[in-house]
XYZ file of C-alpha atoms in Angstrom:
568
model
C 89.125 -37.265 -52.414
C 88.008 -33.868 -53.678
C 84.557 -33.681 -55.439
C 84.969 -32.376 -58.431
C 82.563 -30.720 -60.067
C 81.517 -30.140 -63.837
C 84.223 -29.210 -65.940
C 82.987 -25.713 -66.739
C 81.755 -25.009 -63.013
C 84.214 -22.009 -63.048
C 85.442 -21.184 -66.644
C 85.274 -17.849 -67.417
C 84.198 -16.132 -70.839
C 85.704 -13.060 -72.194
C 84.708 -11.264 -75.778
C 87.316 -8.771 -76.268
C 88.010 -6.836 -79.945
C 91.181 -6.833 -82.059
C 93.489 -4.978 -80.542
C 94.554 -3.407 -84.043
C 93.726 -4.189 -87.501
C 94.452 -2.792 -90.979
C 93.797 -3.554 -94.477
C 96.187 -3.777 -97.947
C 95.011 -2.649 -101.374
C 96.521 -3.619 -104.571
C 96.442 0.522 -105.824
C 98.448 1.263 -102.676
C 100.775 -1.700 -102.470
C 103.310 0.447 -99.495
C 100.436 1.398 -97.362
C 98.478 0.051 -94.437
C 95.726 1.258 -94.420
C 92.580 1.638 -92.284
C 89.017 2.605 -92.331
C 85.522 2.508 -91.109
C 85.166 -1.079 -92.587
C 87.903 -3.282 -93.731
C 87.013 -4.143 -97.611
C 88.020 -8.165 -98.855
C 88.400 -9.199 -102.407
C 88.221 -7.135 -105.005
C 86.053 -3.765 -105.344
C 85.937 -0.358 -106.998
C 85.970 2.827 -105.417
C 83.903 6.242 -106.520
C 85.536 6.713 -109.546
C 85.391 3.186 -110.994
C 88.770 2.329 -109.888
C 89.850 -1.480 -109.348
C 91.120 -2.303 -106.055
C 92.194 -5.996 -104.039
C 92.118 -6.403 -100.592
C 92.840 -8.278 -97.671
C 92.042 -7.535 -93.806
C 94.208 -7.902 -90.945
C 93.403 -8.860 -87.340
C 95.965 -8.757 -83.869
C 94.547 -9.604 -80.620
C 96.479 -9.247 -77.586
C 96.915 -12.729 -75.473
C 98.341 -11.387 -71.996
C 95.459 -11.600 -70.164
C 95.504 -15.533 -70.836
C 99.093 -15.578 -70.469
C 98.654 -18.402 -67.537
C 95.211 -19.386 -68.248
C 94.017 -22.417 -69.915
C 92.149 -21.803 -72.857
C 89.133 -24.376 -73.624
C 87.920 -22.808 -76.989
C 88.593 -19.617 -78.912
C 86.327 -18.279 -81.692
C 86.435 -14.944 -83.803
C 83.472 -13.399 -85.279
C 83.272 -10.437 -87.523
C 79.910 -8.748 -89.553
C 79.673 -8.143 -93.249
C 78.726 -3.912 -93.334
C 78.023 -4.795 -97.303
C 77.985 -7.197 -99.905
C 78.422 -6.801 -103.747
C 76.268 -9.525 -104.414
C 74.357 -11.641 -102.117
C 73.420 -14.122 -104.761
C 77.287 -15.567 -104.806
C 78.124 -17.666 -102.235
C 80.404 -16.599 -99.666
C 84.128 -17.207 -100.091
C 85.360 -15.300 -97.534
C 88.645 -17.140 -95.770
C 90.184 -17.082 -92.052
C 94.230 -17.656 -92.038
C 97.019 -17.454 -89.460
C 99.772 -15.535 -90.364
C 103.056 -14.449 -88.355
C 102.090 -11.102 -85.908
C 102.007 -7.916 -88.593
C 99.932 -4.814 -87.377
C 101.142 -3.009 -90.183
C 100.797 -5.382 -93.563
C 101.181 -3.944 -96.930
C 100.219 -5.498 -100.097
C 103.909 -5.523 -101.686
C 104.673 -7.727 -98.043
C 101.821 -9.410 -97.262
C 102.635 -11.739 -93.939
C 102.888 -15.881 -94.933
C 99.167 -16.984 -94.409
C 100.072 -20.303 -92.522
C 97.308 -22.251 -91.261
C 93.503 -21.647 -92.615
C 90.859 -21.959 -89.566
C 87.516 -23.700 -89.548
C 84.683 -22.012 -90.541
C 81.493 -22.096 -88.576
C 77.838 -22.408 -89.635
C 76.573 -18.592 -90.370
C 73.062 -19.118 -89.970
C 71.499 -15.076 -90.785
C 71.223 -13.587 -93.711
C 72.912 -11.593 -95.979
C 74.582 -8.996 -95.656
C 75.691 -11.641 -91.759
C 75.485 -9.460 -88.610
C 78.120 -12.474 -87.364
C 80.453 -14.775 -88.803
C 82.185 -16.741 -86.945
C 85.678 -19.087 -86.926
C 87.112 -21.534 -84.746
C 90.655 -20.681 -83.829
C 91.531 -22.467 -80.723
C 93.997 -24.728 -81.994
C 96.448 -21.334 -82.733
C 95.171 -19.626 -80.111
C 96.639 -22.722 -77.811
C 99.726 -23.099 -79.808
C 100.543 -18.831 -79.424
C 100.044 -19.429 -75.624
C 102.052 -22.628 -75.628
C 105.180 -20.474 -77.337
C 104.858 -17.445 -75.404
C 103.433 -15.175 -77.635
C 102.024 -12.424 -76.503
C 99.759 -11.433 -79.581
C 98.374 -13.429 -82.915
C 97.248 -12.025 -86.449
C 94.249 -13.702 -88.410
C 93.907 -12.357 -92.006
C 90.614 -11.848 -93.576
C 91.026 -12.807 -97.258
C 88.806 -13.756 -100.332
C 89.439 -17.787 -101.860
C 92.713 -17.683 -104.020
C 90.023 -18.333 -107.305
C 87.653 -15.738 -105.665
C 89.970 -12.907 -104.731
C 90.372 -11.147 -108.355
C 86.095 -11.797 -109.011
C 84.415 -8.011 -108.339
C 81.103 -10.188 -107.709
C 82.203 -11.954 -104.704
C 83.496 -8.803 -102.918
C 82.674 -8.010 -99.395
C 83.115 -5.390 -96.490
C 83.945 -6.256 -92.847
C 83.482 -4.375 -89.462
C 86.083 -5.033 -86.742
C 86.646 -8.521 -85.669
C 86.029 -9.902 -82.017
C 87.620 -12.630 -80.094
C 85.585 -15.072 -77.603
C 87.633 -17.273 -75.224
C 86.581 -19.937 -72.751
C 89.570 -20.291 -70.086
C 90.596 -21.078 -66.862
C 93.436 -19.643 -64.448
C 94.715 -22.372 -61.692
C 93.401 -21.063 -58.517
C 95.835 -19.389 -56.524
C 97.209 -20.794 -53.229
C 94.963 -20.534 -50.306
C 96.377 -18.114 -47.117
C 96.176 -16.882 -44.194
C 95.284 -19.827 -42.249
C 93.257 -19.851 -39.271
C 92.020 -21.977 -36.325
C 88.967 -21.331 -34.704
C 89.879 -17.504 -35.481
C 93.084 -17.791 -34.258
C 96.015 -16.892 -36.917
C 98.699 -19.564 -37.623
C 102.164 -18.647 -37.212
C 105.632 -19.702 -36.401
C 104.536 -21.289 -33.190
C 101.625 -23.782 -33.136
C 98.184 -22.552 -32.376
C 97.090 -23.891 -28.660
C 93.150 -25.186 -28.938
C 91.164 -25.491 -25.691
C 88.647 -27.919 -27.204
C 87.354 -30.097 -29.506
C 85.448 -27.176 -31.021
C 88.014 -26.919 -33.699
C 87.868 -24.320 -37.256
C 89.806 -24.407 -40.016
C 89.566 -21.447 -41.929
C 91.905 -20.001 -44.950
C 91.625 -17.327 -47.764
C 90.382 -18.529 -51.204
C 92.706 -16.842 -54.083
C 91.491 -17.138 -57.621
C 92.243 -14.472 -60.450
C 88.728 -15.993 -62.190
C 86.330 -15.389 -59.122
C 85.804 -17.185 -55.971
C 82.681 -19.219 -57.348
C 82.647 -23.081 -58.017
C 85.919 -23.940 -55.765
C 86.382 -26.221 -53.496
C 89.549 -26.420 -50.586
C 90.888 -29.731 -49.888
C 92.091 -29.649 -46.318
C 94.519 -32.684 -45.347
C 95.565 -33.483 -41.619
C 97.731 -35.209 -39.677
C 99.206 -36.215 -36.458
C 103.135 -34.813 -36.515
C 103.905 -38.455 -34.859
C 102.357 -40.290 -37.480
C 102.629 -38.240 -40.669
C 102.086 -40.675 -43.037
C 98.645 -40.898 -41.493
C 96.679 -38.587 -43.494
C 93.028 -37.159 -43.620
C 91.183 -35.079 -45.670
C 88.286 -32.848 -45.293
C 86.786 -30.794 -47.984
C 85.111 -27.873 -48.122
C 83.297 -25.157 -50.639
C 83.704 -21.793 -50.392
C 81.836 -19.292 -48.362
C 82.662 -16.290 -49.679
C 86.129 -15.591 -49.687
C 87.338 -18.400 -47.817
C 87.163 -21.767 -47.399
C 85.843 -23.626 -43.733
C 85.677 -26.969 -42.109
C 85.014 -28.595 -38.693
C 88.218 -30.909 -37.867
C 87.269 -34.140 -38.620
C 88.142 -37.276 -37.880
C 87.360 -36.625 -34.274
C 89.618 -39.798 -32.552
C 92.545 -37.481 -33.559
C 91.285 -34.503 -30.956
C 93.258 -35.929 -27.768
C 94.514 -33.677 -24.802
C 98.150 -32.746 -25.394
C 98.522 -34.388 -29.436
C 99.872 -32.009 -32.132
C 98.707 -31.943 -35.570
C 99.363 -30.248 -38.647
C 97.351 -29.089 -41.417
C 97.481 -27.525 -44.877
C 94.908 -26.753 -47.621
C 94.825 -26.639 -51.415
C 91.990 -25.372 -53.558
C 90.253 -27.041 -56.869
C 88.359 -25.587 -59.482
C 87.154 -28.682 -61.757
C 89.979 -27.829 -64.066
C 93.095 -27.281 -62.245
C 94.288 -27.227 -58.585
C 96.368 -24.402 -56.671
C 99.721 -25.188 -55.031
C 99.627 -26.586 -51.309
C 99.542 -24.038 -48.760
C 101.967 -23.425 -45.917
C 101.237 -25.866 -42.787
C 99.552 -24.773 -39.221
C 100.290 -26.623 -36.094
C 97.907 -27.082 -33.566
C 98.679 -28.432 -29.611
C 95.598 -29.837 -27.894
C 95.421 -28.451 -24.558
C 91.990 -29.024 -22.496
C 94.094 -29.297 -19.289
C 92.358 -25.859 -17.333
C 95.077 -24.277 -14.825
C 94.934 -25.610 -11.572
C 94.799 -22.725 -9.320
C 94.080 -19.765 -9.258
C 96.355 -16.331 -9.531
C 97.811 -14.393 -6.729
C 96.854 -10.879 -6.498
C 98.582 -8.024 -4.758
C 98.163 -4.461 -4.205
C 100.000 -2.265 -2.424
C 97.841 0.764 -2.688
C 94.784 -1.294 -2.110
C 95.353 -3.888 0.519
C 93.689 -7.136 0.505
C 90.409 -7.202 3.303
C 91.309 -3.949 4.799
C 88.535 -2.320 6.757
C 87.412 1.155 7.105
C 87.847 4.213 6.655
C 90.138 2.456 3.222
C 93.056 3.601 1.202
C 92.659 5.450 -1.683
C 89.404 6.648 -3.251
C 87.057 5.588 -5.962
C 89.234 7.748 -8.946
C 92.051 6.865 -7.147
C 93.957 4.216 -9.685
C 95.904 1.199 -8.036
C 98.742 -0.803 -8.323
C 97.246 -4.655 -8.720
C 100.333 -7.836 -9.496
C 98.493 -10.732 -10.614
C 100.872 -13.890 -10.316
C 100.641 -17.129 -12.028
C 100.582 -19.135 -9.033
C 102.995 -22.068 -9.744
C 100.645 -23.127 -13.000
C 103.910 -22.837 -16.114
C 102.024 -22.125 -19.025
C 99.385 -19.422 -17.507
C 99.931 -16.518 -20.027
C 97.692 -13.624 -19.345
C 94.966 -12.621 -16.604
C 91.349 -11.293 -17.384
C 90.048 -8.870 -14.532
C 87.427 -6.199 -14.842
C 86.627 -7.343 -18.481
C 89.966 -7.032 -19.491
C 93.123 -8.306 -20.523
C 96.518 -8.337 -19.724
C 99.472 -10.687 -21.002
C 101.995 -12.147 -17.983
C 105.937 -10.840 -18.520
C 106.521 -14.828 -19.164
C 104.952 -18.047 -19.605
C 103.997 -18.724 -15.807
C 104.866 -15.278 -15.095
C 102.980 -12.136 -13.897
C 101.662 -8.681 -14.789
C 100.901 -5.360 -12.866
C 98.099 -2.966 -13.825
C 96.291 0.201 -12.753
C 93.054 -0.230 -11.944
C 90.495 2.716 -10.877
C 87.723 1.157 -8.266
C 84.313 2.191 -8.987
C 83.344 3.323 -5.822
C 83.664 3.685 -2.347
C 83.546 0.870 0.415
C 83.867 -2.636 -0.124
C 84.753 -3.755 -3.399
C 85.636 -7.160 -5.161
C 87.828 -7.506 -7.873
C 88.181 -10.948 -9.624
C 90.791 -12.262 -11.402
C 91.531 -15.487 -13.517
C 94.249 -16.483 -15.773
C 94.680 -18.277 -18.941
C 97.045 -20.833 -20.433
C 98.184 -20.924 -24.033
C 95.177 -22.315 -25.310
C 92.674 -19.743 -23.644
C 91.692 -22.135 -20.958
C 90.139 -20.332 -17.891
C 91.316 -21.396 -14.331
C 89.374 -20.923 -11.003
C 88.377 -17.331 -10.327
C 90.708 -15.618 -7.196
C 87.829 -12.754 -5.560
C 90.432 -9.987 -4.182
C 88.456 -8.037 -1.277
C 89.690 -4.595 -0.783
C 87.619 -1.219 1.180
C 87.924 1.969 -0.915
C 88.005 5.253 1.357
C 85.080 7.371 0.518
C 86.477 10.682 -0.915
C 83.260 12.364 -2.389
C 82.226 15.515 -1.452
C 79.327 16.015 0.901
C 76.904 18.215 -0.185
C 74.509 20.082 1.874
C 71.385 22.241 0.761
C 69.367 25.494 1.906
C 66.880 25.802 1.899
C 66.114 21.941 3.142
C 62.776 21.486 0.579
C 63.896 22.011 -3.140
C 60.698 23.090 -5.093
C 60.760 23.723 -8.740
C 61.959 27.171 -9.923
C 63.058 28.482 -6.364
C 66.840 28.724 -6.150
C 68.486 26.290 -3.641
C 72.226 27.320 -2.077
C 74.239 24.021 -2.208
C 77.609 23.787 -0.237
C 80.416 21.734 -1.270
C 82.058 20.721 1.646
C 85.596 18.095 1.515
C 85.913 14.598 3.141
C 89.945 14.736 2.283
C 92.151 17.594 3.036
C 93.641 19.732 0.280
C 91.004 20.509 -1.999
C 91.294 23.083 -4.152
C 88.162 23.462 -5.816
C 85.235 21.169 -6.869
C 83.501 20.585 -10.444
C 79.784 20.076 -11.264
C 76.953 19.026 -13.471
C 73.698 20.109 -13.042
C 71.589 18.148 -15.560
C 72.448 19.043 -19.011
C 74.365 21.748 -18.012
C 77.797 22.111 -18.858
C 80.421 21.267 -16.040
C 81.620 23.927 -14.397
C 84.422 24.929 -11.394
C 84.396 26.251 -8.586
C 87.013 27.641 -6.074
C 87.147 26.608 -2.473
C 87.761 28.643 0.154
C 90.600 28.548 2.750
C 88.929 25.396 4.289
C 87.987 23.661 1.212
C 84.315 24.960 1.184
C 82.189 25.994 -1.805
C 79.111 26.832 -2.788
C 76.810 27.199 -5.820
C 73.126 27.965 -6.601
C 70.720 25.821 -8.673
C 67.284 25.896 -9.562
C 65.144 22.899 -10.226
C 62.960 23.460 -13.376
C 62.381 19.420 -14.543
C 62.133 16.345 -12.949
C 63.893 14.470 -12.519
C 67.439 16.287 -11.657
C 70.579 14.514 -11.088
C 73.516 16.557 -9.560
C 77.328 15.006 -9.970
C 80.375 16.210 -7.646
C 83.647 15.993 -7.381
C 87.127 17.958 -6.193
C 90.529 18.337 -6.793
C 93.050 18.512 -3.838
C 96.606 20.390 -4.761
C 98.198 18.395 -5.912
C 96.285 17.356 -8.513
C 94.668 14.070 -7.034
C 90.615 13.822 -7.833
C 88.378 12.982 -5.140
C 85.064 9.893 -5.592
C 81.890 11.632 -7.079
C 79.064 12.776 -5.478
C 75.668 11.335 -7.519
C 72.057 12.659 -6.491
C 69.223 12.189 -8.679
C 65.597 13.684 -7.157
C 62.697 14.825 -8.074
C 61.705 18.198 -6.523
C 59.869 18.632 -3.400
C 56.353 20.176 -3.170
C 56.598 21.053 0.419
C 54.056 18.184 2.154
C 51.042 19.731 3.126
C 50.816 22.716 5.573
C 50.028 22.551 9.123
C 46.353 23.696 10.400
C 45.759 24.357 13.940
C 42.706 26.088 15.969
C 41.852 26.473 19.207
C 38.063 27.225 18.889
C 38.059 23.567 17.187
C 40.838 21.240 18.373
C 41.684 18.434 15.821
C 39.964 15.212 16.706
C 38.302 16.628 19.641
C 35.154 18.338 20.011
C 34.723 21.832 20.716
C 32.794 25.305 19.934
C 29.303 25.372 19.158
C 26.908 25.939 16.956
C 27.142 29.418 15.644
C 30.235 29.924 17.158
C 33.198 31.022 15.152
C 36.117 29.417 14.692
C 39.759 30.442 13.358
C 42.275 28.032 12.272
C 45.223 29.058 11.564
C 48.068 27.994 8.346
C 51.606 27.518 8.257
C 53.625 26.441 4.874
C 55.557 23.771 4.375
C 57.554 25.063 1.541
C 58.878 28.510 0.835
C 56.766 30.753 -1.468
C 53.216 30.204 -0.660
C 50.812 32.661 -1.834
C 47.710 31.287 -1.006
C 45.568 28.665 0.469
C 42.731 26.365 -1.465
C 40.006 25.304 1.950
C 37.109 22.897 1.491
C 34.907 20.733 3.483
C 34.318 17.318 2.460
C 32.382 16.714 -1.036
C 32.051 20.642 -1.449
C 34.320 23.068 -3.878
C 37.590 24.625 -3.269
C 37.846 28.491 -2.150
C 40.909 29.886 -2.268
C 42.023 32.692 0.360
C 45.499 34.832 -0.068
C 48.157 34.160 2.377
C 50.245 36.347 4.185
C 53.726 37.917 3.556
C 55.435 35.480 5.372
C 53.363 32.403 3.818
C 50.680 31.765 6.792
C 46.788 31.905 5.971
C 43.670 32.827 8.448
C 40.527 30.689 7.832
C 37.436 31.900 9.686
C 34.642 29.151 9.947
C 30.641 29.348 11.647
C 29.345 25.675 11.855
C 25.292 25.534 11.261
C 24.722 22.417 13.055
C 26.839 20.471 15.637
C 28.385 17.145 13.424
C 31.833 15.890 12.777
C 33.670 17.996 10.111
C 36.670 17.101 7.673
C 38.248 19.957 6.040
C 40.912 19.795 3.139
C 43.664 22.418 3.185
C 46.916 23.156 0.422
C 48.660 25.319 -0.783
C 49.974 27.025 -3.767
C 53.907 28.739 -3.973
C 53.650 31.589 -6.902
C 55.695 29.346 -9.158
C 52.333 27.395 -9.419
C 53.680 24.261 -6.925
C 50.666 22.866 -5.359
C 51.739 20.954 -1.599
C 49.939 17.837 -0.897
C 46.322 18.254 0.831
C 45.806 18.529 4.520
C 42.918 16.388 6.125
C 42.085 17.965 9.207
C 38.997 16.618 11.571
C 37.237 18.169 13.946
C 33.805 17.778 15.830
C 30.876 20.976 16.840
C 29.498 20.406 20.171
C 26.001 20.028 20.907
């Protein structure tokens, strides 16, 4: 059974005014007549003159048209008071619907309503009636709006001292609208329909929409299930809301059994009043996996063929995957994605783009109704390498020296290649007659990353070339001398000795020399990059000079240890 809870859990209030109101005067018995304030009993205007009066209050009832109405109450405030000392005589009636009274045809007063205690002083900021019982009985007939007169006591009316003013008059319901019937039904996220909704496991959602014209707070859904084969076997679940919708975990668990179906349907309750029953989901039990496998095909790609490959990694594919004999496989998953079979037990062909070149594995498994998985199938395939090969001059690439790349085909046909260089925009190039290009970079950051690729004629695109390096500072340059051979001993004291530098990288402009422990001098190198180091030893030891050089962009090569020994 549904808990309910306290009756007023989720009534609504509303305060809303008069929707028009009027007053009649005894000097202008034809006329309606309206104001600031609405003046009661008697009174005298300005000039002394002797008036009688009566208000006249409509409130519109639409809004509660459907609703169920717990109380209703009207309060108004007294904007004067001839004389406070009198007490008040004031009087609530219900009279047939008349927005426009007149004195001469003042509406039948029918029913008087119930006054309630006024507690504040005088002139009252409220005073209040209780009018639910017409406020019920206008709903009950279909009425879409009611009239309350504001009127002095029959004995009272004609009295100048008991004379009062009113401002406009304000209506205060307590209701209640049935909640409306829960929708769109779900099962563990998946929408009910025509067909019953196939569940994999025992980890089993109900979920539907909560619809209620007073709010979705305070409800509760009252789900009831049963087995189709039994279905005078009921259970129920219930469930608040959470949000907009109501939830619950299928319960009782000895009716989750591999291949049952059930059926299920929800209704919502608000304390007061319940919604009509929803429409009914069927759910299958399936937690049978698929037995085998798929089948896949490709005749563009064929299954464990060797080098060089077919295609190319942009080259797109032509994959079948089959259902293998299992009846109610309905779609494959490969490659993250999904594609439905033609059929139940059926098949499906897609294009697929390898990501590379070489050896590549694409695996495939299909799904029955119910999203069950069945054993992976690993499709083996070689991809023929299509990227461009690029080749650079010169060999060492040292930051801010421009480097000559050529673009050179592994396919025949191409047209013209495409690059990035960094963040630089991609741009095209034209090769030649026998599918050759070139272009020149400069590195000027590290690291760089260069991307490839062509375009044959007739449209096809080749793989893609990927480098990413850091530039090259050359290694260190090569020292040689012949008065003092490296690792060997040689010379003299006071003997001179030349040794001779050659660059590693293009660009040097000078040399940094020192011996071990002692500060750098720098000499200037020669047009074509070599350096001349003239050396007198002062005492015959083992020596270890330090040699590297600087390019005029500022690269500095790695250091050259060289050793050599004085004689003597």
């Amino acid at each position: 059974m549904l808990t309910t809870p306290p009756a007023s859990a989720t009534r609504e209030w509303k305060t809303h005014p008069a929707s028009s109101w009027a007053y009649t005067d005894l000097r202008a018995p034809q006329s309606s007549l309206t104001g600031t304030d609405a003046p009661v009993g008697a009174w005298r205007d300005a000039e002394g003159k002797y008036h009688v009066s009566k208000a006249y209050f409509t409130f519109d009832l639409t809004p509660f048209r459907n609703a169920t109405v717990f109380t209703a109450q009207v309060h108004t405030s007294e904007s004067a008071v001839t004389d406070c000392t009198k007490p008040r005589a004031t009087e609530l009636w219900h009279t047939p619907v008349a927005e426009h009274p007149t004195f001469a045809n003042q509406p039948k007063e029918l029913s008087r309503q119930r006054p309630l205690l006024v507690e504040e002083p005088c002139p009252a900021s409220r005073v209040p009636w209780d009018v639910t019982d017409v406020v019920k009985q206008a709903l009950a007939d279909g009425k879409p709006k009611v009239t309350l007169a504001l009127r002095m006591a029959q004995e009272k009316q004609w009295d100048l001292a008991y004379g009062r003013r009113y401002r406009n008059m304000w209506m205060t319901f307590q209701y209640n609208h049935a909640p409306g019937t829960p929708a769109s039904l779900e099962v563990s996220r998946r929408p009910c329909g025509a067909e019953p909704v196939f569940m994999p496991n025992t980890e089993t959602f109900l979920k539907a929409d909560v619809r209620d014209p007073d709010g979705q707070h305070g409800l509760s859904g009252k789900f009831t299930v049963w087995d189709v084969a039994t279905p005078d076997q009921r259970h129920e679940i219930t469930s608040s809301t959470s949000g907009f919708y109501y939830a619950a975990t299928f319960a009782p668990l000895e009716l989750l059994v591999d291949g049952r179906t059930l059926e299920w349907n929800v209704r919502s309750w608000d304390g007061d009043a319940e919604s009509a029953v929803s429409t009914s989901c069927r759910i299958t039990l399936d937690y049978t996996r698929p037995h085998a496998g798929p089948t896949v095909t490709s005749p563009d790609y064929p299954e464990n063929g060797g080098a060089p490959g077919t295609g190319g990694g942009n080259v797109p594919g032509r994959f079948t995957f089959s259902a293998n004999g299992v009846e109610d496989v309905v779609g494959f998953w490969y490659d993250g994605k999904y594609v439905a079979a033609d059929r139940p037990g059926g098949s499906a062909t897609v294009s697929y783009t390898p990501g590379g070149e070489g050896p590549r594995r694409l695996d495939v498994h299909s799904v029955d109704r119910a999203g069950n998985p069945s054993p992976i199938t690993s499709y083996l395939f070689y991809v023929r390498n299509t990227a461009p090969v690029v080749r650079w001059s010169p060999s060492i690439r040292v930051l801010g020296v421009p480097v000559e790349y050529t673009f050179s085909p592994a396919v025949p046909g191409v047209v013209e290649y495409t690059y990035k260089f960094n963040d630089g925009p991609e741009t095209t190039v034209q090769a030649d007659a026998s599918g050759v290009a070139k272009a020149v970079l400069t590195t000027r950051r590290e690291p760089n990353t260069l991307v490839v690729w062509a375009r044959t004629a007739d449209g096809t695109t080749t793989g893609t070339y990927r480098s990413t390096f850091w530039f090259d500072n050359g290694g260190e340059p090569t020292v040689t001398s012949a008065e003092y051979p490296e690792w060997e001993s040689g010379g003299g004291v006071g003997v001179p000795g030349t040794f001779h530098f050659t660059p590693a990288m293009p660009g040097v402009v000078s040399y940094d020399v020192s011996f071990y422990g002692e500060p750098w001098t720098t000499i200037a190198a020669a047009p074509d990059g070599t350096g001349t180091f003239t050396f007198t030893p002062d005492r015959a030891d083992w020596y270890e000079l330090y040699v590297r050089s600087t390019t005029a962009n500022g690269v500095v090569s790695d250091e050259r240890y060289y050793v050599f020994s004085v004689a003597g």
